mmCIF file of C-alpha atoms in Angstrom:
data_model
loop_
_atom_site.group_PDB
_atom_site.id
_atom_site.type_symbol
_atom_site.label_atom_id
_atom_site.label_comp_id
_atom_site.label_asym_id
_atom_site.label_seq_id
_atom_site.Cartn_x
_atom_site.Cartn_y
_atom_site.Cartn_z
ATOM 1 C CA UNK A 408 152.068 121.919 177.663
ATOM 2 C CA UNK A 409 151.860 123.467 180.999
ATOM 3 C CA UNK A 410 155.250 122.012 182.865
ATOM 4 C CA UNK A 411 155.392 123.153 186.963
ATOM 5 C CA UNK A 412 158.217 122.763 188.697
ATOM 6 C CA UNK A 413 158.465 122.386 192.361
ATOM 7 C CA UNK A 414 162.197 123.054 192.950
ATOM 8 C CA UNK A 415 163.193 121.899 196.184
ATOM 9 C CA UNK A 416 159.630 122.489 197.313
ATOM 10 C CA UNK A 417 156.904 120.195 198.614
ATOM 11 C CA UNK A 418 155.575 117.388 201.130
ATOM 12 C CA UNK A 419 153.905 114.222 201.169
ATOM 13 C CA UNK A 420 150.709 116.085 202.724
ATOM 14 C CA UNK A 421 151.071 118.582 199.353
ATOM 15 C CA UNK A 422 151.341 115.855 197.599
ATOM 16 C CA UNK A 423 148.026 114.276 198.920
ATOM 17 C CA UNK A 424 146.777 117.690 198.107
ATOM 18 C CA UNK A 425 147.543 117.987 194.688
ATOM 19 C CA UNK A 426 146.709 114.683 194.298
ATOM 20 C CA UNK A 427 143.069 114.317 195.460
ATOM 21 C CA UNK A 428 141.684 118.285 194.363
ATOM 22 C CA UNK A 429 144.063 118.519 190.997
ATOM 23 C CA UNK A 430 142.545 117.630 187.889
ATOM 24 C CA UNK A 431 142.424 118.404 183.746
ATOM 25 C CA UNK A 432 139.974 118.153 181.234
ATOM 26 C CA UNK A 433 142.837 116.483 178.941
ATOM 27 C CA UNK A 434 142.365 119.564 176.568
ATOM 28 C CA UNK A 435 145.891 120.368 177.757
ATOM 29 C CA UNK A 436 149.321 118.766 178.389
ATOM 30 C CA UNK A 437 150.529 119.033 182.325
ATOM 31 C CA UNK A 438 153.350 117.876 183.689
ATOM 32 C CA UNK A 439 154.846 117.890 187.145
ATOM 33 C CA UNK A 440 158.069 117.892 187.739
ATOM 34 C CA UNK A 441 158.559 117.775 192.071
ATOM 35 C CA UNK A 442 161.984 116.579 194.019
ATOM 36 C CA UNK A 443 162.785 113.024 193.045
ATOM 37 C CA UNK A 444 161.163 111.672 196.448
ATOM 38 C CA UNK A 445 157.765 112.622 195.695
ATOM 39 C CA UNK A 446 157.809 111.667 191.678
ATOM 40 C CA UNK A 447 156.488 108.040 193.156
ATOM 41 C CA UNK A 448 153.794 109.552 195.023
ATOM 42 C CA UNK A 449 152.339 111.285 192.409
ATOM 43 C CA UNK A 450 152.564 108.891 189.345
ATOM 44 C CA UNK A 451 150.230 106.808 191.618
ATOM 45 C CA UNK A 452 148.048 109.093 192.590
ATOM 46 C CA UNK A 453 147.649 110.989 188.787
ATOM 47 C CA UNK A 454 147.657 106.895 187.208
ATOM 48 C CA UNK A 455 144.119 107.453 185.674
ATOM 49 C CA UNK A 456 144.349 111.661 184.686
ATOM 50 C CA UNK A 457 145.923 112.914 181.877
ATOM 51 C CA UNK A 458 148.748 114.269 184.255
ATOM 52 C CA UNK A 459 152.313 113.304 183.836
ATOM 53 C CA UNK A 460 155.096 113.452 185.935
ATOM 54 C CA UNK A 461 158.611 114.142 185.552
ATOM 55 C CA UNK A 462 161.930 114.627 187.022
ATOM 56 C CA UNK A 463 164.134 117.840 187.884
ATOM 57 C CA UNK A 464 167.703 116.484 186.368
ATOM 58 C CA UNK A 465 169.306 112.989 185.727
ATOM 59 C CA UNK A 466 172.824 112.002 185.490
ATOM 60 C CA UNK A 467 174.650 112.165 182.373
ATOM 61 C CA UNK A 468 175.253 108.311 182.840
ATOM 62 C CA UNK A 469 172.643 105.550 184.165
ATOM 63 C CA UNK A 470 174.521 104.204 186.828
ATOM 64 C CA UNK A 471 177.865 104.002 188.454
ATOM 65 C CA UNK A 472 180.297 105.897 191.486
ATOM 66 C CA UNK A 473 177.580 109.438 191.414
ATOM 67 C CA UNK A 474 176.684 109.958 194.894
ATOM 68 C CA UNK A 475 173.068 111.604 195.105
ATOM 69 C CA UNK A 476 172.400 111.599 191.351
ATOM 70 C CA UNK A 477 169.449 110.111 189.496
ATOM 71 C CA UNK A 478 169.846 107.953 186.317
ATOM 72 C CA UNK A 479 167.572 108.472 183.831
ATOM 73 C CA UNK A 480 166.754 104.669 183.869
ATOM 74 C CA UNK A 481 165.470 105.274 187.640
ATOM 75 C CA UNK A 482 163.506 108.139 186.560
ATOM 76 C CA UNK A 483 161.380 105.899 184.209
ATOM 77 C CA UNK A 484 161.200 103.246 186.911
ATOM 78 C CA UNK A 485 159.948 105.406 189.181
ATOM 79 C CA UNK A 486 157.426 105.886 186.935
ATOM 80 C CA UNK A 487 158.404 109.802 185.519
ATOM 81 C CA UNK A 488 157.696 110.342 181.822
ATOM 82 C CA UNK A 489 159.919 113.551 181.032
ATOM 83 C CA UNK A 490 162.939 115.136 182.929
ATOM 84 C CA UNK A 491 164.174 118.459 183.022
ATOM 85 C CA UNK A 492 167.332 119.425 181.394
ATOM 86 C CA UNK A 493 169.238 122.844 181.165
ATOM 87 C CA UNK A 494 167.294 124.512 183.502
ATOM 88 C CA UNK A 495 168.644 127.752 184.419
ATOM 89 C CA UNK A 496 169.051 127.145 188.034
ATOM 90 C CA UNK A 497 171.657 123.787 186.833
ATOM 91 C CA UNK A 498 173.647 126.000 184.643
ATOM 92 C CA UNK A 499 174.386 129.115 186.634
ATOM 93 C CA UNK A 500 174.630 126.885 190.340
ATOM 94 C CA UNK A 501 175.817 123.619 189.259
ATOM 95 C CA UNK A 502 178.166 124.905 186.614
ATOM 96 C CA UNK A 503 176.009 122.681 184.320
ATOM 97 C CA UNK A 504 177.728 123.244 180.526
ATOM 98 C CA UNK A 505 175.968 122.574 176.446
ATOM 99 C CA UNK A 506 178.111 120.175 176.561
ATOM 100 C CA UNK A 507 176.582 118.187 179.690
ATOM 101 C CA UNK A 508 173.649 119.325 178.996
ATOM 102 C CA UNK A 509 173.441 117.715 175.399
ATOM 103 C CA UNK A 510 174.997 114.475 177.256
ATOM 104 C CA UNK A 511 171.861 114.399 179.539
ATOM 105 C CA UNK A 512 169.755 115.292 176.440
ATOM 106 C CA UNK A 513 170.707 112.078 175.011
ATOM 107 C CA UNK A 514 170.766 109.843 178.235
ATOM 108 C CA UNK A 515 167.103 110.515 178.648
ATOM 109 C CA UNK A 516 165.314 109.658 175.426
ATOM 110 C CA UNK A 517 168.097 106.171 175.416
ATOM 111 C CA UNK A 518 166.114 105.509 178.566
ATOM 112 C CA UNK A 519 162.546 106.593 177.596
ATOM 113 C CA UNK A 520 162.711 109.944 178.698
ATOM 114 C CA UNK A 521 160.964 112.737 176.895
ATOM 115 C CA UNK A 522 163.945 115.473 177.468
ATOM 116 C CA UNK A 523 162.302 119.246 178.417
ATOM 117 C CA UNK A 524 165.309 121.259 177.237
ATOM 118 C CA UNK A 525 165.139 125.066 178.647
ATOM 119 C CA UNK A 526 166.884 127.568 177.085
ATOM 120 C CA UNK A 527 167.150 131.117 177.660
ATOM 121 C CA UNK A 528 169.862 134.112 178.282
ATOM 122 C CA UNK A 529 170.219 136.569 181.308
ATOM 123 C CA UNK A 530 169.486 139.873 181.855
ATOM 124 C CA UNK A 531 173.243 140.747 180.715
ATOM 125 C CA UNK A 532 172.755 138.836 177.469
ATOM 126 C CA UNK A 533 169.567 140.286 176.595
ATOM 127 C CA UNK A 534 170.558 143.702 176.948
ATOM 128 C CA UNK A 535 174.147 142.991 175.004
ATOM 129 C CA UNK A 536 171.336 141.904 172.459
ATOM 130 C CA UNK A 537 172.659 138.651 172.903
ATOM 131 C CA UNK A 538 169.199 136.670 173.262
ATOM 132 C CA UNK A 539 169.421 135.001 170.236
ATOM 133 C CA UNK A 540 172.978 133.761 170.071
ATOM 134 C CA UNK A 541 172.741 132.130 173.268
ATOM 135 C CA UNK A 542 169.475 130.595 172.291
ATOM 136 C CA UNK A 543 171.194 129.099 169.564
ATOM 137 C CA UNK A 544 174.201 128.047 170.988
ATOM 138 C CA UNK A 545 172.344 125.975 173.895
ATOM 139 C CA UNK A 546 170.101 123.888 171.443
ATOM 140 C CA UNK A 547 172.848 123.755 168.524
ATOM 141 C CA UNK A 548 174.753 121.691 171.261
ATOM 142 C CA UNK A 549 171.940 119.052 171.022
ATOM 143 C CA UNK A 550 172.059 119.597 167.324
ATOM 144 C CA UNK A 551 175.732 118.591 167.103
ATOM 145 C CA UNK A 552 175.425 115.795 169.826
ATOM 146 C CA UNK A 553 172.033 114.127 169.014
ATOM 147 C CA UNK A 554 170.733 115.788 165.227
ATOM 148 C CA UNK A 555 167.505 117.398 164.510
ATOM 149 C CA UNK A 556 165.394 114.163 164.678
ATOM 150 C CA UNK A 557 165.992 114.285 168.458
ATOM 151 C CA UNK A 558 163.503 116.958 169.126
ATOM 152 C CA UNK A 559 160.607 114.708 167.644
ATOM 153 C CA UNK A 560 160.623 113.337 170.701
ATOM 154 C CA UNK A 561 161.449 116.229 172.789
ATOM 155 C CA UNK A 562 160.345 119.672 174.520
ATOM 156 C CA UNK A 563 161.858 122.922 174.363
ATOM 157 C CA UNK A 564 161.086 125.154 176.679
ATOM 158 C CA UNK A 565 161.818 129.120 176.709
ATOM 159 C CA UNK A 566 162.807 130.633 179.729
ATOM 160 C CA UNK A 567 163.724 134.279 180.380
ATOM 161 C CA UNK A 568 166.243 134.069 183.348
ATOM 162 C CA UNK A 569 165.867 137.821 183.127
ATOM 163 C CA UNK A 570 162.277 137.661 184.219
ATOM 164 C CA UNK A 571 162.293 134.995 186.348
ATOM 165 C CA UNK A 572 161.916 136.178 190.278
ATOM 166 C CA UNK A 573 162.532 140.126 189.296
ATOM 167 C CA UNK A 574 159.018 141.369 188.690
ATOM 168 C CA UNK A 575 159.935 142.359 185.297
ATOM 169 C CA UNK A 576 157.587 140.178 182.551
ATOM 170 C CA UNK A 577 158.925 139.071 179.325
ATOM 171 C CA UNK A 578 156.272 140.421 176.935
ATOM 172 C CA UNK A 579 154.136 138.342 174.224
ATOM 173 C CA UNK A 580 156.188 139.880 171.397
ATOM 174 C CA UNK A 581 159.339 138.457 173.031
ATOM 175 C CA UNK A 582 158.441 135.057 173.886
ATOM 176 C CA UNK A 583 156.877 134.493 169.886
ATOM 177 C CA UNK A 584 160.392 136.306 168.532
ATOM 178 C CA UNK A 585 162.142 133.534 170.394
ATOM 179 C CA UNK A 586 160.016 130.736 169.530
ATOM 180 C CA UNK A 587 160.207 131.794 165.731
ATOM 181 C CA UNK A 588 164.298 131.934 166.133
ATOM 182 C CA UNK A 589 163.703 128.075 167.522
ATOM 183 C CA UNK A 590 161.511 126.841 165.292
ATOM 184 C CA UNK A 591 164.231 127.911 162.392
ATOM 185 C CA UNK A 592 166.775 126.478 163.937
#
């Protein structure tokens, strides 16, 4: 899968863009994920490509009182396929916790959602040689919350917060030591 994610990036004339010069072969799994307001846009104009489109973060809970959240139920009536969850950016801004995280986990695949859980340790945690506890700790939450048949229908996705933004690449053997430690778990 190759999963992009706009952040709080983007337009309706990118979206054209992307739309009407962005294409796959199928060979390959890609996924969108742009702010909420453009998911729409997109699922329309990708209808007919093998190009999905998903959402940043839902709610922990479908509706109710939760000003300027999505519910995951929205998310797959706007049309979005997967949804973020755990990104890196939710935990260390938003105070997002396993705990949440796990709930969210759960809320999307009870609405339809494929869940893209991302997991991954700081610079701090990597160098305390850390890495693989926290690894373990973020999808053992799901574990405990949802069980190991949850990730059938699931994606986990590795990301280095220590690499992200600071020039400094997480190398091949890294990336495969942490995708063996996940596939174990």
């Amino acid at each position: 899968m190759v999963a992009a994610n706009w952040k709080m990036n983007g337009s309706r004339a990118i979206c054209r863009e992307f739309v009407e010069h962005f294409d796959v072969d199928g060979s390959v799994d890609v996924v969108f994920f742009p702010p909420f307001l453009y998911t729409s846009m997109l699922m329309e104009g990708f209808v007919s490509r093998s190009i999905s489109v998903g959402v940043q973060d839902v709610c922990h809970v479908n509706s109710g009182a939760y000003t300027g959240e999505i519910g995951a139920e929205m998310a797959v009536d706007s049309g979005a396929t997967y949804s973020l969850v755990g990104h890196s950016e939710r935990r260390s801004l938003f105070g997002e916790t396993d705990g949440l995280i796990a709930e969210k986990f759960t809320t999307c695949q009870q609405a339809g959602l494929t869940p893209v859980l991302c997991v991954g340790e700081s610079r701090e945690e990597r160098l305390d040689g850390r890495a693989e506890s926290v690894v373990a700790k973020q999808i053992g939450s799901i574990l405990r919350t949802a069980g190991i048949k949850a990730f059938a229908n699931a994606v986990i996705a590795y990301e280095p917060v220590w690499a992200i933004g600071t020039g400094v690449n997480a190398k091949p053997k890294q990336v495969e030591d942490t995708h063996l430690q996940i596939n174990e778990l």
